[in-house]
Short mmCIF file of C-alpha atoms and ligand atoms in Angstrom, two decimals:
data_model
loop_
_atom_site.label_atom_id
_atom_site.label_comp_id
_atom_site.label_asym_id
_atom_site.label_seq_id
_atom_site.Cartn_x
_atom_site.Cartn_y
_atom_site.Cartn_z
CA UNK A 1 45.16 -74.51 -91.61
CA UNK A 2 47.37 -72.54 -89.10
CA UNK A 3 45.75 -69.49 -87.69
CA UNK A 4 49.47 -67.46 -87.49
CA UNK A 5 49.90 -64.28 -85.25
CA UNK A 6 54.21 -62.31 -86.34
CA UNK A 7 54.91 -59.84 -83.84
CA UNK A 8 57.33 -57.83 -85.51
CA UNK A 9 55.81 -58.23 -88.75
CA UNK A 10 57.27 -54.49 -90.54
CA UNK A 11 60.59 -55.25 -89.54
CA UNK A 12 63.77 -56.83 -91.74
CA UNK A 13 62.63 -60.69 -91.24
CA UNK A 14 58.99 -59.50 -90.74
CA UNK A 15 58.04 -57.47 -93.76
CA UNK A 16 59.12 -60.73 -95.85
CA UNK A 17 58.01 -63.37 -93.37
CA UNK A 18 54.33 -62.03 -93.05
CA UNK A 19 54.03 -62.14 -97.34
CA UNK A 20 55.72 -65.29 -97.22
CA UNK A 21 53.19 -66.81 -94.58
CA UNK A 22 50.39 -65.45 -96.46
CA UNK A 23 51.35 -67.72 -99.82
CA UNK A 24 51.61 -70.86 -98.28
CA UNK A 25 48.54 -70.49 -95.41
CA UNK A 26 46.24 -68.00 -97.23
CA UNK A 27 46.23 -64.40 -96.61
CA UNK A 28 43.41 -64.14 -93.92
CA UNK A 29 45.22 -66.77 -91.75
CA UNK A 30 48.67 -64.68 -90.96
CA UNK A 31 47.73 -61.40 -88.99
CA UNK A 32 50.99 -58.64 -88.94
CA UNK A 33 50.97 -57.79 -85.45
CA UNK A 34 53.18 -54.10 -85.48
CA UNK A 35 53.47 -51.41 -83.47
CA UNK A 36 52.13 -47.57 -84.27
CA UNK A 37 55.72 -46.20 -84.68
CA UNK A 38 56.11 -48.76 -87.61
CA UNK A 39 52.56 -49.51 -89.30
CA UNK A 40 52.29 -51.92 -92.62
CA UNK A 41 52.66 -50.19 -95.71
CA UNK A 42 51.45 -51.04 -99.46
CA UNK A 43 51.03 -54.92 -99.93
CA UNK A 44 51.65 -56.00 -96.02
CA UNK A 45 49.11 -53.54 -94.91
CA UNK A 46 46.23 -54.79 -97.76
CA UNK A 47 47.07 -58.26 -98.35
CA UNK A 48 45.69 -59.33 -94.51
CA UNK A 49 44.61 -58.92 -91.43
CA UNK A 50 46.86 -56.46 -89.36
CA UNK A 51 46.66 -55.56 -85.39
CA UNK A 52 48.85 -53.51 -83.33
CA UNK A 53 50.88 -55.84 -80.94
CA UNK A 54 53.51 -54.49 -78.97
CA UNK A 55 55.24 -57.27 -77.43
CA UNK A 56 55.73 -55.44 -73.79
CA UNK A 57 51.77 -55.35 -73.09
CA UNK A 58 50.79 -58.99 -72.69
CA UNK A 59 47.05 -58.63 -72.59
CA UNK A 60 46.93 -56.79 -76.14
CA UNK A 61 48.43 -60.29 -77.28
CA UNK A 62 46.42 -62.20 -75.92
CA UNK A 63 43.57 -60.03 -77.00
CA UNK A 64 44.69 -60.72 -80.51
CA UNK A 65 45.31 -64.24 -80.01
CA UNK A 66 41.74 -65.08 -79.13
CA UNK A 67 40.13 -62.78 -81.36
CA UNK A 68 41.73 -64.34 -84.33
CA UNK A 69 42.21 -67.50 -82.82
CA UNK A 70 45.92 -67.68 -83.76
CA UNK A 71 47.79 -71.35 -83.14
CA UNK A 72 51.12 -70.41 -83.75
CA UNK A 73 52.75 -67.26 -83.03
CA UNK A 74 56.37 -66.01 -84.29
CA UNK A 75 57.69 -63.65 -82.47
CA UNK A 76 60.16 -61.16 -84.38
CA UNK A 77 60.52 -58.39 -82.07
CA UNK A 78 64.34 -57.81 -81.06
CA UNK A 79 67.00 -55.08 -81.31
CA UNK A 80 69.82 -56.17 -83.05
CA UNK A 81 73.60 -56.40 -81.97
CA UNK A 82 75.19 -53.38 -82.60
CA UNK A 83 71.65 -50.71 -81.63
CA UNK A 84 71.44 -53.45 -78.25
CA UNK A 85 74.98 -52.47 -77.14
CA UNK A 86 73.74 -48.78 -76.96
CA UNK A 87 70.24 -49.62 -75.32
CA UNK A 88 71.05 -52.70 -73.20
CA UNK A 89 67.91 -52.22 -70.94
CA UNK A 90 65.67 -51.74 -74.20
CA UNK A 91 67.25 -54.86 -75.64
CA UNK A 92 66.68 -57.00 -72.64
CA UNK A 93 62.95 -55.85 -71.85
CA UNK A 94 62.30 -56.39 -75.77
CA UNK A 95 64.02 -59.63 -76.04
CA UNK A 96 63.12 -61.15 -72.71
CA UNK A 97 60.04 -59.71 -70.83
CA UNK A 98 58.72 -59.45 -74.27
CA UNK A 99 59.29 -62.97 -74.64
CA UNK A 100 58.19 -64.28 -71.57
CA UNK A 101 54.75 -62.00 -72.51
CA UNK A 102 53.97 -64.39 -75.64
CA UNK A 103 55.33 -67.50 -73.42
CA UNK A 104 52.69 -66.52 -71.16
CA UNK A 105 49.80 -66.37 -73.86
CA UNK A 106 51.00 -69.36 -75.48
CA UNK A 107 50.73 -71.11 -72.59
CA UNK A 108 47.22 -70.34 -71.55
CA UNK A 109 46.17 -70.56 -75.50
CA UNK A 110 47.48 -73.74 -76.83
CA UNK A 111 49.78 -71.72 -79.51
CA UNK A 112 53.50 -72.79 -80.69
CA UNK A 113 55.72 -70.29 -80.56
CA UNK A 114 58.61 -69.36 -82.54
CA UNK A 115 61.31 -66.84 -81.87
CA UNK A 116 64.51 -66.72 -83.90
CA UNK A 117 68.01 -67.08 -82.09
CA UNK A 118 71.56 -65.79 -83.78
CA UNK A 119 75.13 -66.33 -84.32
CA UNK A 120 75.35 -63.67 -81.38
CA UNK A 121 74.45 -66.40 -78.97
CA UNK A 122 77.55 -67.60 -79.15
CA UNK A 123 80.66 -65.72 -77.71
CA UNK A 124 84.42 -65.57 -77.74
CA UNK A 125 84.30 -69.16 -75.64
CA UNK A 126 82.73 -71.52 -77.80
CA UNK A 127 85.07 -73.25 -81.31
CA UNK A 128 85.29 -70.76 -83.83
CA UNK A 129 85.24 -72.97 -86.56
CA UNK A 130 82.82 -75.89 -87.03
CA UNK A 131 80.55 -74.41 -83.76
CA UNK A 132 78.68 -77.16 -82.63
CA UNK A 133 74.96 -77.05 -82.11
CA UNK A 134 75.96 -77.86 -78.23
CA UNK A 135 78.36 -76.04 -77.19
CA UNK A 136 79.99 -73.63 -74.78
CA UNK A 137 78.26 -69.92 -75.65
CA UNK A 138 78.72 -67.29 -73.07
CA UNK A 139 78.01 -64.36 -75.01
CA UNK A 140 79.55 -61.04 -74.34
CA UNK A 141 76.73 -58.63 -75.99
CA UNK A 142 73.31 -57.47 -74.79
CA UNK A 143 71.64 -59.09 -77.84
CA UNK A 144 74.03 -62.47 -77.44
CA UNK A 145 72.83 -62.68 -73.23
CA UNK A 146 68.95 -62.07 -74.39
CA UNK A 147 69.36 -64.79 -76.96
CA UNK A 148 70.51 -67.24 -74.76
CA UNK A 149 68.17 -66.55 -72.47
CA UNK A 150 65.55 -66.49 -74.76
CA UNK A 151 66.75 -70.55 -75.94
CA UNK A 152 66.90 -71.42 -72.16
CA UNK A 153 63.32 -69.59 -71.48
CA UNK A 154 61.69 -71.17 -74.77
CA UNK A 155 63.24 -74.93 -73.62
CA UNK A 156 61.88 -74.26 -70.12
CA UNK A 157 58.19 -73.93 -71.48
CA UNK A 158 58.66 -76.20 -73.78
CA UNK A 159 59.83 -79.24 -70.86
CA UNK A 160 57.41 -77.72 -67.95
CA UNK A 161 54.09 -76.52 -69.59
CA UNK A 162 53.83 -78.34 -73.11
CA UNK A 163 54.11 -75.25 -75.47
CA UNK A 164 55.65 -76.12 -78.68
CA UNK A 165 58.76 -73.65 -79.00
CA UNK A 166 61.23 -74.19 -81.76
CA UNK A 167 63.92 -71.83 -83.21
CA UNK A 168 66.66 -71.30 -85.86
CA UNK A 169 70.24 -69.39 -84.87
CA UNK A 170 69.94 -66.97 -87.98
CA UNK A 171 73.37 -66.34 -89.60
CA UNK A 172 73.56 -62.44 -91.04
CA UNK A 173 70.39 -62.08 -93.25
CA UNK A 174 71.15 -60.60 -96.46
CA UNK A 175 67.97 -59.18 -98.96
CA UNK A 176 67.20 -56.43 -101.36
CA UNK A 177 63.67 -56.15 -99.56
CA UNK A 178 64.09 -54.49 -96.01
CA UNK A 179 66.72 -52.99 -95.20
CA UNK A 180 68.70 -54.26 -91.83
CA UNK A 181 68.80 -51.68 -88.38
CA UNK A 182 71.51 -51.59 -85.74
CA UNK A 183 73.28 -55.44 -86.84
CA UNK A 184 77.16 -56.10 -86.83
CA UNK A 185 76.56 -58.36 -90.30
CA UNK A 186 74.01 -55.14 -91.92
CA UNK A 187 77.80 -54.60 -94.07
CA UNK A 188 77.25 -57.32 -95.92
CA UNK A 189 73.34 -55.60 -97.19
CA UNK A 190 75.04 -52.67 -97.29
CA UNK A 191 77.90 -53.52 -99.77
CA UNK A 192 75.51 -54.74 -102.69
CA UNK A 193 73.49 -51.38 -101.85
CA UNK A 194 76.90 -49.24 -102.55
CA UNK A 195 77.65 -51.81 -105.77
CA UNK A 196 74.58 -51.33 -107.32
CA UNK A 197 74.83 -47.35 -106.72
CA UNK A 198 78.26 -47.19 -108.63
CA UNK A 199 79.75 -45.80 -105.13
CA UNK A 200 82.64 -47.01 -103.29
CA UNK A 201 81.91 -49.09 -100.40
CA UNK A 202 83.05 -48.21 -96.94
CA UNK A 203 83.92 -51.60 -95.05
CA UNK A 204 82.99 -51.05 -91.01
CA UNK A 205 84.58 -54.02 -90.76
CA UNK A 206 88.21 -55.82 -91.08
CA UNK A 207 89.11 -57.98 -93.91
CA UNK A 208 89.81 -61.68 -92.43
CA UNK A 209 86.85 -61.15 -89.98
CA UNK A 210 84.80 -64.42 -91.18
CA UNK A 211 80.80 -64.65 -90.27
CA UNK A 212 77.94 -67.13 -90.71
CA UNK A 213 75.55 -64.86 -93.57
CA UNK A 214 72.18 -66.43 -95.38
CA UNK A 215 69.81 -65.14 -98.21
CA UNK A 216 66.63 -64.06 -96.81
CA UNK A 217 64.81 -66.73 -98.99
CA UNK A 218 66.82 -69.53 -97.41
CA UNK A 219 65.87 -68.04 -94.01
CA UNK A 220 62.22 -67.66 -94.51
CA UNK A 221 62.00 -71.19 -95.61
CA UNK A 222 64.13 -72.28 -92.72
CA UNK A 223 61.33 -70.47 -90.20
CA UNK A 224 58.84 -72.14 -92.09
CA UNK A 225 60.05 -75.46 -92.35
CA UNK A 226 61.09 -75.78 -88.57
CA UNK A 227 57.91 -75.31 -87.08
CA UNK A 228 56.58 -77.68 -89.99
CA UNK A 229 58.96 -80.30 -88.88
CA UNK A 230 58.24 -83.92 -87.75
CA UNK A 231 58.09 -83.22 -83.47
CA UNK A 232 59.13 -87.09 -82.76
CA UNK A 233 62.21 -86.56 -84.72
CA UNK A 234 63.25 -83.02 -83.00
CA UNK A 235 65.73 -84.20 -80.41
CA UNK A 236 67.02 -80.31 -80.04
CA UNK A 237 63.94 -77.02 -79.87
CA UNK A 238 65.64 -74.31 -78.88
CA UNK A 239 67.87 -73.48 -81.06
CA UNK A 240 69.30 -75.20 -84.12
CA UNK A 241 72.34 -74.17 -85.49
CA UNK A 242 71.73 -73.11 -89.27
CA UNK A 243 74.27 -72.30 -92.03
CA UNK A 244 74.32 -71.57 -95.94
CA UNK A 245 77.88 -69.45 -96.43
CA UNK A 246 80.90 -68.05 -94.45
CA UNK A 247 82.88 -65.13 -95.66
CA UNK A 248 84.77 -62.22 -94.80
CA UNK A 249 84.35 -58.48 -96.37
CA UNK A 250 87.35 -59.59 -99.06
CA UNK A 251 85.44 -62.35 -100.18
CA UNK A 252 81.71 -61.30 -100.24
CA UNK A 253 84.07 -57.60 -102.06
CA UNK A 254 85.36 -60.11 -104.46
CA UNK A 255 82.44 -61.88 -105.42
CA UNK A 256 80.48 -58.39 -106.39
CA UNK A 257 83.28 -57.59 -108.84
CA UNK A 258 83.07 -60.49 -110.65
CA UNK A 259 79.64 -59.04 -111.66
CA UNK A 260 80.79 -55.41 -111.30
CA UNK A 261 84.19 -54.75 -111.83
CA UNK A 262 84.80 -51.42 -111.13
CA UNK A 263 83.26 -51.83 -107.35
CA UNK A 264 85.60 -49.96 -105.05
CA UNK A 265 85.72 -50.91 -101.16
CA UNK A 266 87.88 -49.07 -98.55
CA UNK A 267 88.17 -50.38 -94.58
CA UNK A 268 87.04 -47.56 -92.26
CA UNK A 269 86.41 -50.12 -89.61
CA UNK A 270 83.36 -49.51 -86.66
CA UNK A 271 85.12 -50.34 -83.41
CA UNK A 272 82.07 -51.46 -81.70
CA UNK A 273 80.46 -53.55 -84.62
CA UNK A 274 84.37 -55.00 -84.96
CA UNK A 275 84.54 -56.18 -80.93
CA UNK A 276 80.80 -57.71 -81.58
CA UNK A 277 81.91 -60.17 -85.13
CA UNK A 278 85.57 -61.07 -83.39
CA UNK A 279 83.46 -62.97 -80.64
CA UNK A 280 81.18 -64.60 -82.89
CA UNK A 281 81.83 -67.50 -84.55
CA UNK A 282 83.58 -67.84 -87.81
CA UNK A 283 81.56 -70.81 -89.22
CA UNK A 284 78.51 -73.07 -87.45
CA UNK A 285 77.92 -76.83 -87.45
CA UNK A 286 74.53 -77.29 -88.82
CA UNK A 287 74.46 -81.32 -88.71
CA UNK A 288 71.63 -81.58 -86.22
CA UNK A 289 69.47 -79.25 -88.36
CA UNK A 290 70.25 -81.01 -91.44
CA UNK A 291 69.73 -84.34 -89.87
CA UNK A 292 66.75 -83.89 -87.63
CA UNK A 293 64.49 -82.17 -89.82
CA UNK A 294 66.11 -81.27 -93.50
CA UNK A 295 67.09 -78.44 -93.02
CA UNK A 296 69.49 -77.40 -96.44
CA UNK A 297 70.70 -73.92 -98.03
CA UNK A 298 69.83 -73.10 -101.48
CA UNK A 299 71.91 -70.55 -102.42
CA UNK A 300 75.95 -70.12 -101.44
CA UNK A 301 77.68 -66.57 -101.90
CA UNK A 302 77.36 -66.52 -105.96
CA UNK A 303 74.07 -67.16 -106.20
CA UNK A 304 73.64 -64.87 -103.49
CA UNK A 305 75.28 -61.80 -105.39
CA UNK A 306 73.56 -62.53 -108.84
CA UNK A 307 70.78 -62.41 -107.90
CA UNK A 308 71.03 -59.34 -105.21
CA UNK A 309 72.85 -57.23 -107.83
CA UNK A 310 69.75 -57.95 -110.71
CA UNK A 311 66.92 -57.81 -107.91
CA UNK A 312 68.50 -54.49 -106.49
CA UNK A 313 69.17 -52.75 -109.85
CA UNK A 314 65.51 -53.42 -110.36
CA UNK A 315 64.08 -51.97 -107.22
CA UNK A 316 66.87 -48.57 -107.10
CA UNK A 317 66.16 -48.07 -111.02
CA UNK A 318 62.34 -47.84 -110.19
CA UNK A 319 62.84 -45.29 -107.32
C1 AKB B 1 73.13 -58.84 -86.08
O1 AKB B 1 74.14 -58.61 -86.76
O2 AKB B 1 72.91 -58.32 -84.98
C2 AKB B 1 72.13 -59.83 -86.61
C3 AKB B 1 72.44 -61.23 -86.16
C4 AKB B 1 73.54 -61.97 -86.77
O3 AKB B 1 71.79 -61.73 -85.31
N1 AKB B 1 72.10 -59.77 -88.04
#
């Protein structure tokens, strides 16, 4: 059984990831590494073991690491797009020194290491349409540069010292658990939020501005399943491209009000989130996951919305 160490493990991918973890390799294996400003709460805090991990002090990992005797670490901790522009250095010591940290300790400890990549990889350079898994990326954003680095950094181990690094490029994650922080795709969490509320919806960005976006239960089998996957047949680590829907505000808009019909949406577009989705891509090429180790979506936008809109109505009609 893996012994499973998430550094990040209160945040949007995190708080799901950890529970997740915890059904398939038994609570007491998967420890929720966080940090004091944002402790487990409720079922993440008693379901496990939890241990404050901040990704910037190296030793406290490893001090984890051999105390629990994790195997496989995934490392969550990032600041998204949008919050990354406004902190660069934050984003970079987070995304990259922090990275190179649990590099480091997998190295010396024998652990495989996973850190999710993005869309924001790629930048204005690389095919908009059909993005191949190898391509051109050249990313104009904080969180985009860290990324690549971040695939470059994880191959490097990976070739020189042995440690078993593997990654996903998430899409926009979209769930009625945690909410997103600081992301240029958060609109698309947000909308179903302002649906399910009866308000109109204020749209930060343009219709016709087309993005990669997955369910978060898509995703968390995705993270699952890659560092599952069959290492002879891997012929890419670092990262695979990974894709379940494309849409723009109209559509995702459109496919609410077939479920709500009265859902209102006006543009009152964010310049800086707006710059950050016109240099992504519009729509990746996930062949090489698909053929090197399975990977395939679930749900597509409808799905999607049905069940957001009954999950959501749930959880804001309890509060
Ligand atoms: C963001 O918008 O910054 C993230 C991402 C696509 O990586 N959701």
């Amino acid at each position: 059984m893996k012994k499973i160490l998430i550094i990040g493990s209160t945040g949007q991918i995190g708080s799901e990831l950890t529970m997740k973890l915890r059904e398939v390799y038994g609570d007491s294996n998967v420890v929720a590494g966080y940090i004091p400003s944002a402790p487990p709460m409720g079922e993440l805090a008693e379901s496990g073991p939890c241990e404050e991990v901040d990704i910037t002090n190296g030793q406290q990992i490893a001090d984890v690491v051999t105390k629990h005797g994790i195997d496989t670490i995934y490392n969550l901790a990032a600041l998204l797009s949008a919050v990354g522009e406004r902190k660069p250095l934050l984003a970079w010591h987070i995304g990259i020194d922090g990275l190179l940290n649990v590099l480091e300790v997998a190295r010396e400890h024998g652990c495989a290491v996973f850190t999710p990549s993005s869309i924001g990889s790629f930048g204005p350079n690389a095919p908009k349409d059909g993005t191949p898994q190898d391509t051109i990326q050249q990313p104009r954003t904080m969180y985009g540069i860290t990324k690549v680095s971040g695939e470059l950094l994880s191959n490097y181990y990976a070739s020189k010292f042995g440690v078993d690094t593997r990654s996903v490029r998430f899409p926009g994650l979209i769930s009625y658990v945690a909410p997103p922080g600081g992301g240029t795709t958060d609109y698309a969490v947000d909308i179903y939020y302002s649906a399910v509320r009866g308000e109109k919806f204020m749209c930060p960005i343009k219709g016709g501005t087309f993005m990669d976006m997955m369910y978060m239960p898509d995703a968390l089998r995705a993270a699952i399943e890659i560092m599952e996957a069959d290492e002879s047949k891997l012929r890419h680590r670092n990262s695979f491209n990974i894709a379940a829907m494309s849409f723009d505000p109209e559509i995702i808009y459109q496919s609410i009000r077939k479920y709500i019909p009265s859902f209102e949406m006006e543009y009152q577009i964010d310049s800086l989130r707006q710059e950050i989705a016109e240099s992504w891509p519009n729509k990746l090429d996930d062949t090489c996951a698909r053929m090197e180790w399975g990977w395939k979506h679930r749900y597509d936008l409808d799905a999607m919305t049905r069940d957001m809109i009954d999950k959501l109505s749930l959880r804001l009609n309890k509060q």
